[in-house]
Amino acid sequence: MTLDSPILALWLTPVAVLALLAAGRWLSALPRWLLRAAVLLLLAAIVGPGVRWERPLNVAVIVDVSPSTRGATFRDPLSLKTRLTPLLAGRPYTVHYFADGLQPTATEPAAKQTRLEVSGDADAVVLLSDGRFERPANAPPTFAVMDPALDAPADARVRGVRRIESGLAVDVISAGPGRPLQVNDSPIQTPAAGPAVVAVPWNAPKDSFDRVGYAAGDLWPENDAVRVPAMVQAVTRWAVDRSLPGFNRVATAKVSPHISSYLNVSSIVVPSAEAAELPLPAALGYVRTMGGTLVVAGSLDALPAPLRVALPLAMEPPAGPQDWIVLLDASGSMASADGTATRWARAIAAAQAAVDRLPDKARVTLLRFAGDVRPMAQGVSAVEARQVLAAAAGDAPSGPTGLRAALESLAKRTGELSSVSAAARSAARVLLLTDGDAELGDVDALAQMLKASQLTVSAVVAAPSNGLSKLCVATGGRVTTSTAPADWSRAFGGLTRSTDVPTKAAETLTGAGLFTGRSFASSARWTASLKEGAELLMTANGEPAAAAWKVGDGQVVAIAAELSDQDLAAIATKLDRVVVDPRFAATFDEAAEQCVLMATDAHGPMNGLKPQLIRRDDIRNFTQTAPGRYTAVMPRMYEPSIVMVRVKKDVVATQQIIGQYAPEFDAIGNDRDALAEIARTTGGAVIAAGDHRPIAFPIRREVKPIRTALLVASIAFGLAAVFFLRRSSSVSRIS
């Protein structure tokens, strides 16, 4: 029994006694005692009594299905039921699963770190887990059931890698059957059981990300290895397919698509003829995110759209051809396979490479031919043309190679296909791709027909064709023979190079801006225009010849001229970014997940700076912790990455970081201390593996208030007293 107001009850006790004595003394016995009972019940209701009673517990069985508990017996439904039966001794319960929080099923998710959640209505928790999770802020009494299968799991893992003079020092823990440590697929040695640091000889190419770790063999392959980026090389400059003094010559095909390869490259010089073959995402990423300098020199026409947009000079001939007609062979022979793709798929890829290099204002018509000519798109932009081509990649070519009929039809329909009137129309270019030596008949007559329709035909053919070569030359075009369909993209894209861009020969370029007071001799120059926001670097007869502008953290330079190796090297060197600033020293501590930057100049510590740590799209601010000392959090990354430190607009430090596995796999097996701690702090207990006794759950009692019942009873007794009082009065009057 409980009372809401025990003090009030204390005060009311004498009142109750007096009330009981006084109530109904003038009444007969039955009404008097009924009235006294009503008064007593009313006084009891006033003090708010309640009755204590034991209620059933809501027991939640919470099962850890995170990746770190693979191999646990409780992950098997039958074993789980067998383990719970004696512990719960018939007590009802509900089963819940968790990994990254609660989840409805026992399916293992790809959790990066386990997080325990408890349902809000649980009075007690039976926990089956390894204890490696983020603990909830509040939890009911928790009874942690130990699983012997997780006491000593056979997990071998790489804990960390650091570079040493001879290669790498690999920190490992070996368990279970011996497995060799490998770099990629090459075994190095088999470490003994337990923790060890293994020296691994390693001299990776600049563009590699090597897997360093164990051969597969346990339930947790995620922590068997880490990915290590290339060794940091000395500062270098690249010249693509050109020998410049002070630069490393790099073949176009050897330019890496991995941005990490550009880490210590201060500048890249590339002739415009080779620029289209660069891995542009990496090259432009090097400029934007790593503060690099990219110099493109030569005729700037026929470049891929992303590079054309990035250049500070525009080169589009004012009267040059703007109508382009792409004519693709869709005959049955194009359905034949060439390696991993059909010839038709190769042709589509080649056409996409060609339209990517067209001027921004180009109008593109796409046609396919076999027995007849079929339009695919008419007068669209290069971007729209690329989308149409992508949609046609899965088509099935069929039919004969009717090339002459296709060209005759094209000549007759030029006015219909072009987007402007005949009077205003300039010569249109036809880009033809075919894999067959088709019969053209009277080539001279066909050439006259095409020229009369203002069509210039250039072609890529899979086999030499005298007739087609004669036709192309007669119309002012050219032909390229490419026997390997895999090379069609390069060949077809090369046909877009303009021969109509105005050029000047043997001119002197006059320096401006950074090059004021200097002059450079050019063997050829192309007319170009300065884009808004670009910085003019050189002119020729008052016309822009070279310019630069910022792109992200770096800069792109365009030189619309042919210069000597010495002059081009001198210009690129002058525009170099500073790779190493002696005022700053950065330490990247991957284990502590932080970066420390020390900033000191000739006057002492540099204070009040606002450095930033940049890794991919993650930008974090440093905090100054001492004079000239700044720290920033550097969370682990699951893929190798490049980390940069930027002060104002300058990148002052860069580092390659290994690709680490998720925290979920940092340690495998029972964390007995953590399980004991959650049991202790919640008032639960640890259930040993061999303990099958029923769990002594806490007793949960509830207080059920009886005030309402007492009030109802008081009223009932009061009404009964009134009833018997009236009855007694009636009997007296009758007698």
XYZ file of C-alpha atoms in Angstrom:
735
model
C 0.000 0.000 0.000
C 1.240 3.500 -0.855
C -0.094 6.967 -0.128
C 0.147 9.977 -2.411
C 0.040 12.314 0.629
C 1.350 10.548 3.735
C 1.661 13.818 5.700
C -1.951 14.682 4.928
C -2.919 11.206 6.090
C -1.109 11.873 9.376
C -3.083 15.083 9.895
C -6.368 13.493 8.909
C -6.055 10.518 11.276
C -7.396 12.341 14.400
C -9.992 14.009 12.229
C -11.087 10.591 11.028
C -11.363 9.283 14.601
C -13.519 12.246 15.700
C -15.625 11.980 12.566
C -16.244 8.316 13.166
C -17.246 8.926 16.752
C -19.469 11.861 15.937
C -20.986 10.587 12.708
C -24.580 9.539 13.261
C -24.635 9.315 17.048
C -28.296 10.288 16.860
C -28.986 7.593 14.253
C -29.941 4.020 14.624
C -27.187 1.419 14.437
C -27.278 0.470 10.728
C -27.425 3.987 9.189
C -24.850 5.133 11.733
C -22.283 2.517 10.750
C -22.971 2.992 7.047
C -22.375 6.733 7.427
C -19.175 6.144 9.385
C -17.934 3.777 6.666
C -18.679 6.414 3.999
C -16.739 9.061 5.931
C -13.809 6.683 6.460
C -13.680 5.789 2.761
C -13.849 9.475 1.759
C -10.950 10.383 4.040
C -8.958 7.450 2.657
C -9.606 8.589 -0.928
C -8.387 12.091 -0.050
C -4.895 10.852 0.925
C -4.541 8.902 -2.426
C -3.796 5.284 -1.471
C -2.435 2.815 -4.024
C -1.770 -0.913 -4.180
C 1.706 -2.239 -5.238
C 1.749 -5.208 -7.635
C 4.356 -7.031 -9.700
C 3.844 -6.600 -13.428
C 5.189 -8.796 -16.272
C 8.548 -7.697 -17.703
C 9.084 -6.659 -21.318
C 12.242 -8.653 -22.081
C 14.057 -7.744 -25.310
C 16.546 -10.228 -26.747
C 18.903 -8.151 -28.891
C 21.125 -10.029 -31.343
C 24.209 -8.471 -32.955
C 24.286 -9.261 -36.695
C 27.089 -6.849 -37.583
C 30.011 -8.120 -39.719
C 32.331 -8.480 -36.722
C 30.133 -11.264 -35.237
C 30.448 -13.627 -38.196
C 30.934 -17.162 -36.897
C 29.046 -16.548 -33.632
C 26.738 -19.381 -32.584
C 23.932 -16.923 -31.825
C 23.816 -16.022 -35.534
C 22.242 -19.477 -36.100
C 18.468 -19.361 -35.281
C 18.352 -22.899 -33.828
C 21.434 -22.329 -31.645
C 19.969 -19.018 -30.485
C 16.711 -20.666 -29.410
C 18.588 -23.463 -27.641
C 20.699 -20.945 -25.704
C 17.750 -18.767 -24.682
C 15.378 -21.524 -23.527
C 16.955 -22.232 -20.096
C 17.961 -18.615 -19.526
C 14.436 -17.259 -19.943
C 12.682 -20.262 -18.367
C 9.398 -19.787 -20.164
C 9.323 -16.017 -19.755
C 7.925 -14.262 -22.889
C 10.363 -12.164 -24.931
C 10.789 -10.398 -28.259
C 13.826 -10.751 -30.554
C 15.464 -7.680 -32.130
C 18.509 -7.399 -34.394
C 21.058 -4.648 -34.631
C 24.173 -3.621 -36.546
C 24.155 0.067 -37.402
C 21.172 0.520 -35.086
C 18.065 -1.673 -34.826
C 16.878 -3.469 -37.953
C 13.885 -5.714 -38.677
C 15.737 -8.815 -39.958
C 18.813 -10.916 -39.205
C 20.411 -10.013 -42.555
C 23.955 -8.734 -42.130
C 24.292 -5.162 -43.447
C 27.451 -3.430 -44.661
C 27.944 -1.570 -41.402
C 31.053 0.579 -40.974
C 30.692 0.579 -37.209
C 28.238 -1.237 -34.934
C 25.787 0.917 -33.003
C 23.571 -0.565 -30.287
C 20.000 0.642 -29.939
C 17.426 -0.576 -27.414
C 13.680 -0.415 -27.955
C 12.088 2.138 -25.646
C 9.593 -0.230 -23.970
C 12.169 -2.834 -22.861
C 12.413 -3.444 -19.087
C 15.423 -5.752 -19.451
C 17.775 -6.716 -22.280
C 19.366 -10.058 -23.046
C 22.313 -9.054 -25.247
C 24.107 -11.433 -27.609
C 27.049 -9.514 -29.034
C 30.836 -9.211 -29.096
C 30.617 -5.888 -27.250
C 32.280 -3.900 -30.040
C 29.755 -1.154 -30.534
C 28.931 2.397 -29.652
C 27.027 2.217 -26.369
C 23.621 3.896 -26.038
C 23.336 6.764 -23.573
C 20.669 4.935 -21.549
C 19.817 1.259 -21.358
C 17.706 -0.935 -19.041
C 19.376 -3.743 -17.048
C 21.440 -5.602 -19.641
C 22.420 -9.264 -19.365
C 25.331 -9.962 -21.718
C 25.461 -13.589 -22.846
C 28.989 -14.665 -23.769
C 29.564 -16.634 -26.975
C 32.653 -18.892 -26.864
C 32.914 -18.884 -30.669
C 34.063 -15.240 -30.460
C 36.629 -15.737 -27.697
C 39.544 -16.442 -30.043
C 38.412 -15.966 -33.655
C 40.903 -16.891 -36.383
C 41.219 -13.376 -37.804
C 44.455 -12.161 -39.365
C 44.547 -8.451 -40.104
C 46.785 -5.594 -41.177
C 46.735 -2.890 -38.512
C 48.760 -0.280 -40.349
C 51.439 0.509 -42.897
C 54.233 3.057 -42.775
C 56.974 3.822 -45.246
C 60.582 3.065 -44.370
C 63.773 3.485 -46.375
C 63.710 -0.069 -47.717
C 60.009 -0.112 -48.537
C 57.128 -0.642 -46.117
C 56.755 -1.648 -42.472
C 53.508 -3.615 -42.180
C 51.955 -3.953 -38.710
C 49.998 -7.221 -38.575
C 48.295 -9.661 -36.235
C 48.248 -13.274 -37.407
C 45.746 -15.843 -36.177
C 44.465 -19.161 -37.415
C 46.235 -21.173 -40.109
C 49.364 -19.453 -41.412
C 48.808 -17.301 -44.462
C 51.404 -15.459 -46.529
C 51.661 -11.696 -46.530
C 51.417 -10.372 -50.092
C 51.956 -7.279 -52.175
C 49.194 -7.600 -54.740
C 49.385 -11.336 -55.570
C 53.093 -11.854 -54.801
C 53.800 -13.642 -51.482
C 56.464 -12.035 -49.279
C 56.549 -14.147 -46.118
C 54.242 -15.908 -43.656
C 54.256 -14.110 -40.270
C 54.186 -16.131 -37.060
C 51.054 -16.130 -34.916
C 50.477 -12.965 -32.920
C 51.421 -9.334 -33.513
C 54.428 -8.500 -35.679
C 55.923 -5.749 -37.849
C 57.055 -7.108 -41.204
C 59.463 -5.232 -43.490
C 58.262 -5.465 -47.090
C 60.481 -4.401 -50.022
C 58.399 -2.102 -52.182
C 59.098 0.236 -55.055
C 55.773 0.842 -56.743
C 55.238 2.661 -60.016
C 53.969 6.180 -59.595
C 50.413 5.460 -60.634
C 49.826 2.296 -58.610
C 47.649 1.576 -55.597
C 48.962 -1.689 -54.246
C 47.149 -4.185 -52.035
C 49.367 -5.032 -49.071
C 48.067 -7.800 -46.816
C 47.190 -11.436 -46.333
C 45.993 -13.948 -48.851
C 42.282 -14.662 -48.430
C 41.363 -17.228 -45.803
C 39.181 -16.038 -42.900
C 35.675 -14.734 -42.294
C 36.786 -11.101 -42.329
C 38.518 -10.363 -45.655
C 37.797 -6.653 -45.148
C 40.730 -6.250 -42.742
C 43.116 -8.637 -44.486
C 44.790 -5.817 -46.388
C 45.041 -2.099 -47.009
C 45.588 -0.221 -50.252
C 48.806 1.763 -50.328
C 49.290 4.657 -52.747
C 52.459 5.223 -54.726
C 55.628 6.485 -53.114
C 56.017 10.253 -53.146
C 58.440 11.220 -55.889
C 60.600 14.310 -56.274
C 59.100 17.409 -57.863
C 58.955 17.049 -61.617
C 57.612 18.680 -64.770
C 55.991 16.776 -67.595
C 56.115 17.393 -71.342
C 53.679 15.156 -73.214
C 55.218 13.695 -76.365
C 57.699 16.556 -76.585
C 61.294 16.950 -75.406
C 61.665 20.182 -73.438
C 64.757 21.142 -71.409
C 64.137 20.594 -67.687
C 61.013 18.460 -68.317
C 60.385 14.719 -68.233
C 59.072 13.499 -71.557
C 55.921 11.399 -71.063
C 54.190 9.491 -73.840
C 50.504 10.308 -74.207
C 49.572 6.668 -73.667
C 51.588 6.648 -70.416
C 49.820 9.610 -68.820
C 48.039 8.040 -65.878
C 44.286 8.275 -65.276
C 45.012 8.218 -61.499
C 45.171 11.703 -60.035
C 47.645 10.514 -57.388
C 50.263 10.238 -60.130
C 50.230 14.030 -60.464
C 51.009 14.659 -56.794
C 54.451 16.237 -57.192
C 54.091 17.445 -60.773
C 54.539 21.211 -60.898
C 53.412 21.724 -64.504
C 52.342 19.782 -67.584
C 52.981 20.959 -71.146
C 51.010 19.235 -73.888
C 50.879 19.985 -77.628
C 47.335 20.571 -78.785
C 47.605 17.627 -81.198
C 48.002 15.285 -78.205
C 45.700 17.067 -75.750
C 42.607 15.219 -76.926
C 44.187 11.901 -75.899
C 44.882 12.961 -72.307
C 42.849 11.334 -69.515
C 40.987 14.604 -69.045
C 39.232 13.874 -65.710
C 42.604 13.274 -64.049
C 44.417 16.093 -65.877
C 41.757 18.698 -65.105
C 41.374 17.298 -61.578
C 45.114 17.862 -61.122
C 44.561 21.514 -62.001
C 41.403 22.073 -59.974
C 42.221 20.234 -56.775
C 46.020 20.077 -56.674
C 46.836 23.573 -57.870
C 48.654 22.332 -60.978
C 49.523 24.209 -64.161
C 48.410 22.792 -67.528
C 49.869 24.409 -70.665
C 48.277 23.607 -74.046
C 50.235 24.908 -77.043
C 49.432 24.915 -80.761
C 46.224 25.035 -82.761
C 43.383 24.899 -80.263
C 40.662 23.696 -82.614
C 39.205 20.170 -82.555
C 39.755 19.682 -78.830
C 37.316 17.794 -76.564
C 34.592 20.012 -75.139
C 35.741 19.762 -71.466
C 39.238 20.929 -72.404
C 37.936 23.588 -74.793
C 35.824 25.035 -71.980
C 38.832 25.048 -69.646
C 41.053 27.022 -72.044
C 41.328 30.828 -71.639
C 41.477 31.293 -75.434
C 38.727 30.491 -77.918
C 39.579 29.429 -81.443
C 36.616 29.279 -83.766
C 37.076 30.536 -87.337
C 34.544 33.302 -88.051
C 33.722 31.918 -91.492
C 34.644 28.273 -90.978
C 32.243 25.398 -91.484
C 29.635 24.997 -88.788
C 27.556 22.227 -90.420
C 28.829 18.701 -89.760
C 27.336 15.524 -91.154
C 28.365 12.209 -89.579
C 27.707 9.290 -91.941
C 28.045 5.834 -90.357
C 28.160 2.473 -92.112
C 25.318 0.350 -90.652
C 25.624 -2.577 -93.079
C 25.602 -6.196 -91.926
C 29.402 -6.448 -91.718
C 29.355 -3.864 -88.889
C 27.577 -6.403 -86.670
C 30.681 -8.607 -86.511
C 32.531 -8.751 -83.216
C 35.848 -7.052 -82.622
C 37.206 -8.155 -79.249
C 34.728 -7.183 -76.563
C 32.541 -5.017 -78.826
C 30.940 -5.101 -82.268
C 32.221 -2.943 -85.108
C 29.017 -0.931 -84.831
C 29.721 -0.182 -81.154
C 33.256 0.874 -82.146
C 31.778 3.153 -84.814
C 29.410 4.729 -82.287
C 32.318 5.364 -79.897
C 34.334 6.899 -82.748
C 31.448 9.188 -83.680
C 31.102 10.274 -80.044
C 34.831 11.092 -79.950
C 34.406 13.176 -83.089
C 31.400 15.204 -81.904
C 33.154 15.852 -78.593
C 35.817 17.783 -80.527
C 33.457 19.925 -82.573
C 33.184 23.682 -81.942
C 30.617 24.803 -79.399
C 28.364 26.315 -82.108
C 28.535 23.332 -84.449
C 25.325 21.944 -85.924
C 25.410 18.167 -86.279
C 23.412 15.845 -88.505
C 23.725 12.100 -87.882
C 23.000 9.594 -90.670
C 23.371 5.829 -91.019
C 23.454 3.942 -94.281
C 23.231 0.402 -95.585
C 20.842 -0.178 -98.475
C 19.442 3.328 -97.928
C 20.147 6.413 -95.779
C 18.327 6.841 -92.473
C 18.521 10.058 -90.408
C 19.350 9.706 -86.710
C 19.417 13.430 -85.817
C 19.300 16.672 -87.772
C 20.898 20.034 -86.950
C 21.456 19.300 -83.242
C 24.195 20.432 -80.869
C 27.257 18.296 -80.193
C 25.879 17.436 -76.749
C 22.549 16.307 -78.195
C 24.337 14.352 -80.927
C 26.317 12.450 -78.325
C 23.106 11.463 -76.543
C 21.549 10.211 -79.794
C 24.650 8.152 -80.549
C 24.633 6.619 -77.076
C 21.017 5.515 -77.585
C 21.922 3.873 -80.919
C 24.814 1.792 -79.561
C 22.626 -1.274 -79.117
C 21.133 -1.245 -82.638
C 21.660 -4.244 -84.930
C 23.278 -3.311 -88.296
C 22.127 -5.192 -91.417
C 22.012 -4.918 -95.188
C 24.492 -4.173 -98.009
C 27.099 -1.384 -98.046
C 25.376 1.074 -100.407
C 27.966 3.846 -100.099
C 27.519 5.491 -103.528
C 23.747 5.592 -103.146
C 24.210 7.071 -99.669
C 26.522 9.848 -100.935
C 24.247 10.640 -103.903
C 21.257 10.831 -101.589
C 23.232 13.048 -99.241
C 24.174 15.454 -102.033
C 20.541 15.722 -103.151
C 19.273 16.260 -99.597
C 21.935 18.731 -98.389
C 19.592 21.679 -98.531
C 17.058 19.689 -96.530
C 19.601 18.481 -93.957
C 21.351 21.808 -93.415
C 19.902 24.193 -90.849
C 20.503 27.334 -92.994
C 19.547 28.484 -96.482
C 21.740 27.678 -99.502
C 22.716 31.332 -99.891
C 23.871 31.637 -96.288
C 25.275 28.125 -96.027
C 29.038 27.548 -95.829
C 30.594 24.277 -96.869
C 29.448 21.380 -94.709
C 31.815 18.654 -93.619
C 30.928 15.012 -94.007
C 32.671 12.587 -91.649
C 32.322 9.075 -93.077
C 33.181 5.799 -91.335
C 32.962 2.493 -93.202
C 34.558 -0.945 -92.902
C 34.161 -1.977 -96.548
C 35.728 -1.096 -99.919
C 32.402 -0.278 -101.515
C 31.965 0.217 -105.271
C 31.684 3.955 -106.020
C 31.381 3.865 -109.820
C 32.231 7.159 -111.562
C 34.190 8.902 -108.783
C 34.696 12.135 -110.752
C 30.973 12.591 -111.352
C 30.191 11.811 -107.726
C 32.837 14.290 -106.549
C 31.358 17.013 -108.765
C 27.925 16.332 -107.314
C 29.217 16.619 -103.754
C 31.206 19.789 -104.458
C 28.177 21.376 -106.068
C 26.307 20.703 -102.840
C 29.180 22.316 -100.850
C 30.122 19.052 -99.153
C 33.667 18.161 -98.060
C 34.068 14.443 -97.395
C 36.652 13.005 -95.000
C 36.643 9.320 -94.141
C 38.030 6.594 -91.942
C 38.133 3.229 -93.724
C 39.036 -0.209 -92.433
C 40.861 -1.117 -95.668
C 42.618 0.991 -98.365
C 40.212 2.285 -100.980
C 41.585 4.092 -104.021
C 38.168 5.269 -105.131
C 37.240 6.713 -101.756
C 40.661 8.342 -101.345
C 40.261 10.045 -104.737
C 36.761 11.203 -103.801
C 37.845 12.705 -100.459
C 40.785 14.589 -101.979
C 38.607 15.881 -104.838
C 36.105 17.376 -102.358
C 38.818 18.951 -100.186
C 38.826 16.282 -97.480
C 41.156 13.500 -96.481
C 41.034 9.781 -95.770
C 42.572 7.742 -92.961
C 42.995 3.983 -93.081
C 42.546 2.270 -89.699
C 42.480 -1.506 -89.919
C 41.868 -1.996 -86.178
C 38.335 -0.920 -85.141
C 39.649 -0.235 -81.617
C 41.640 2.671 -83.154
C 38.671 4.216 -84.973
C 37.943 6.717 -82.185
C 41.351 8.345 -82.477
C 41.307 8.333 -86.280
C 37.743 9.587 -86.650
C 38.238 12.281 -84.038
C 41.313 13.481 -85.929
C 39.159 14.256 -88.973
C 37.559 17.150 -87.074
C 40.793 19.138 -87.065
C 40.100 22.304 -88.997
C 42.232 23.374 -91.955
C 40.377 26.664 -92.274
C 41.523 28.381 -89.040
C 43.413 31.527 -90.075
C 47.150 31.079 -89.438
C 50.148 33.377 -89.506
C 53.704 32.169 -89.973
C 56.977 33.299 -88.384
C 55.560 36.004 -86.119
C 56.982 37.540 -82.952
C 54.919 37.199 -79.794
C 55.098 40.205 -77.473
C 54.882 39.498 -73.774
C 52.189 41.009 -71.522
C 51.422 40.702 -67.825
C 53.881 38.244 -66.297
C 55.974 38.319 -69.490
C 56.024 42.078 -70.057
C 59.275 43.118 -71.745
C 59.921 39.723 -73.285
C 59.346 38.447 -76.821
C 59.198 34.997 -78.371
C 59.533 33.848 -81.984
C 56.774 31.594 -83.312
C 56.936 29.403 -86.393
C 53.137 29.444 -86.722
C 50.244 31.182 -85.010
C 46.510 30.680 -85.054
C 43.909 33.368 -84.697
C 42.236 33.225 -81.285
C 40.081 35.379 -79.015
C 40.516 36.136 -75.314
C 37.758 34.782 -73.044
C 36.252 37.050 -70.420
C 38.160 36.821 -67.134
C 41.373 35.478 -68.708
C 44.784 37.104 -68.164
C 46.568 38.064 -71.390
C 50.156 36.784 -71.510
C 51.228 37.443 -75.134
C 50.025 39.188 -78.259
C 50.964 39.133 -81.946
C 50.132 42.197 -84.042
C 47.633 43.212 -81.365
C 45.825 39.869 -81.356
C 45.767 37.506 -78.333
C 48.318 34.723 -78.664
C 48.617 33.350 -75.116
C 46.520 33.636 -71.967
C 46.002 32.040 -68.553
C 43.268 31.854 -65.951
C 42.488 30.178 -62.669
C 40.699 26.845 -62.733
C 40.019 25.712 -59.179
C 43.276 25.893 -57.233
C 45.437 25.775 -60.363
C 45.662 27.411 -63.752
C 45.249 26.540 -67.410
C 47.410 28.258 -70.030
C 46.664 28.360 -73.760
C 49.307 29.317 -76.322
C 47.885 29.567 -79.861
C 51.297 29.331 -81.489
C 54.195 26.987 -82.236
C 57.250 27.913 -80.155
C 60.736 26.500 -79.845
C 61.441 23.919 -77.164
C 63.556 26.409 -75.210
C 60.925 29.166 -75.233
C 58.062 26.826 -74.371
C 60.066 25.357 -71.476
C 60.950 28.844 -70.198
C 57.299 29.967 -70.323
C 55.996 26.861 -68.545
C 58.692 27.088 -65.870
C 57.809 30.736 -65.219
C 54.180 29.700 -64.707
C 55.079 26.812 -62.353
C 53.172 26.374 -59.147
C 55.158 26.240 -55.899
C 55.081 22.608 -54.817
C 57.053 23.023 -51.603
C 56.768 26.154 -49.444
C 59.616 26.121 -46.882
C 57.525 28.087 -44.372
C 55.148 25.187 -43.805
C 55.671 21.644 -42.557
C 52.738 19.249 -42.319
C 52.598 15.925 -40.481
C 49.842 13.520 -41.510
C 49.205 11.044 -38.671
C 46.904 8.368 -40.058
C 46.808 6.374 -36.810
C 45.782 9.398 -34.707
C 43.532 10.618 -37.537
C 44.873 14.140 -37.422
C 47.099 16.510 -39.373
C 49.501 18.958 -37.694
C 50.727 22.024 -39.582
C 53.720 24.053 -38.384
C 53.985 27.554 -39.879
C 57.172 29.594 -39.395
C 58.737 32.378 -41.437
C 61.837 34.562 -40.972
C 60.069 36.508 -38.209
C 59.020 33.457 -36.178
C 55.747 31.533 -35.753
C 52.972 32.495 -38.160
C 49.789 33.035 -36.154
C 46.216 33.818 -37.083
C 46.227 31.751 -40.266
C 43.144 29.868 -41.433
C 44.501 26.689 -43.044
C 42.188 24.088 -44.516
C 42.583 20.323 -44.864
C 41.136 19.132 -48.164
C 40.447 15.523 -49.057
C 38.155 14.974 -52.018
C 34.950 16.869 -51.161
C 35.722 16.986 -47.437
C 37.097 20.377 -46.314
C 38.054 20.853 -42.655
C 39.390 23.911 -40.874
C 42.529 23.761 -38.752
C 42.488 24.978 -35.154
C 45.490 26.871 -33.797
C 46.751 25.046 -30.699
C 50.070 26.836 -30.070
C 52.196 29.596 -31.652
C 52.605 28.578 -35.287
C 50.956 25.182 -34.656
C 47.624 24.122 -36.178
C 45.742 20.807 -35.987
C 42.847 19.347 -37.961
C 40.879 16.112 -37.701
C 41.660 13.717 -40.552
C 39.052 10.912 -40.460
C 40.051 7.614 -42.008
C 39.272 7.005 -45.651
C 38.309 3.644 -47.044
C 40.010 4.262 -50.387
C 43.501 5.686 -51.015
C 43.292 9.435 -51.321
C 45.295 12.598 -51.598
C 45.184 15.071 -48.726
C 46.130 18.695 -49.260
C 46.709 21.599 -46.910
C 45.709 24.986 -48.264
C 46.588 28.363 -46.798
C 44.608 31.145 -48.423
C 44.638 30.078 -52.091
C 47.914 28.154 -52.078
C 48.385 24.423 -51.608
C 51.330 24.207 -49.183
C 51.439 20.455 -48.494
C 50.157 17.244 -50.033
C 50.208 13.625 -48.917
C 48.940 10.291 -50.148
C 46.934 8.393 -47.527
C 46.407 4.638 -47.446
C 42.948 3.166 -47.962
C 41.951 1.793 -44.551
C 39.129 -0.585 -43.722
C 36.089 0.439 -41.659
C 36.315 0.672 -37.833
C 34.016 -2.351 -37.664
C 37.035 -4.529 -38.489
C 39.629 -2.903 -36.223
C 39.290 -5.785 -33.776
C 37.439 -9.075 -33.952
C 36.259 -11.181 -30.987
C 34.600 -10.662 -27.606
C 35.389 -7.423 -25.831
C 34.794 -8.806 -22.338
C 35.599 -5.525 -20.603
C 33.017 -3.638 -22.638
C 30.332 -6.275 -22.004
C 31.107 -6.302 -18.276
C 30.939 -2.507 -18.164
C 27.531 -2.243 -19.807
C 26.219 -4.971 -17.488
C 27.610 -3.201 -14.405
C 26.396 0.300 -15.286
C 22.865 -0.854 -16.149
C 22.372 -3.189 -13.188
C 22.519 -6.362 -15.268
C 25.043 -9.194 -15.323
C 27.411 -11.137 -17.569
C 26.159 -14.654 -18.352
C 29.111 -16.991 -18.831
C 29.153 -19.435 -21.727
C 28.506 -22.450 -19.475
C 25.849 -20.789 -17.305
C 22.368 -22.142 -18.112
C 20.539 -20.998 -14.974
C 17.450 -18.812 -15.394
C 18.360 -15.153 -15.410
C 17.427 -13.301 -12.206
C 15.655 -10.391 -13.807
C 14.776 -7.380 -11.644
C 11.232 -7.259 -10.264
C 9.188 -4.457 -11.708
C 6.347 -3.289 -9.441
C 3.580 -0.882 -10.317
C 1.324 1.119 -8.016
C -2.338 0.925 -8.892
C -4.280 3.871 -7.415
C -7.550 2.977 -5.642
C -8.801 6.534 -4.995
C -11.611 6.184 -7.513
C -12.748 2.883 -6.028
C -12.755 4.406 -2.527
C -14.758 7.406 -3.707
C -17.316 5.128 -5.374
C -17.538 3.001 -2.218
C -17.886 6.121 -0.037
C -20.758 7.357 -2.148
C -22.382 3.937 -2.087
C -22.188 3.689 1.713
C -23.464 7.245 2.031
C -26.459 6.512 -0.192
C -27.128 3.325 1.750
C -27.071 5.274 5.018
C -29.600 7.757 3.613
C -31.786 4.930 2.349
C -31.948 3.158 5.717
C -32.401 6.447 7.538
C -35.500 7.283 5.463
C -36.826 3.793 5.846
C -36.392 3.935 9.576
C -38.243 7.291 9.652
C -41.138 5.859 7.635
C -41.520 2.911 9.995
C -41.617 5.245 13.012
C -44.423 7.375 11.511
C -46.508 4.325 10.693
C -46.217 2.974 14.211
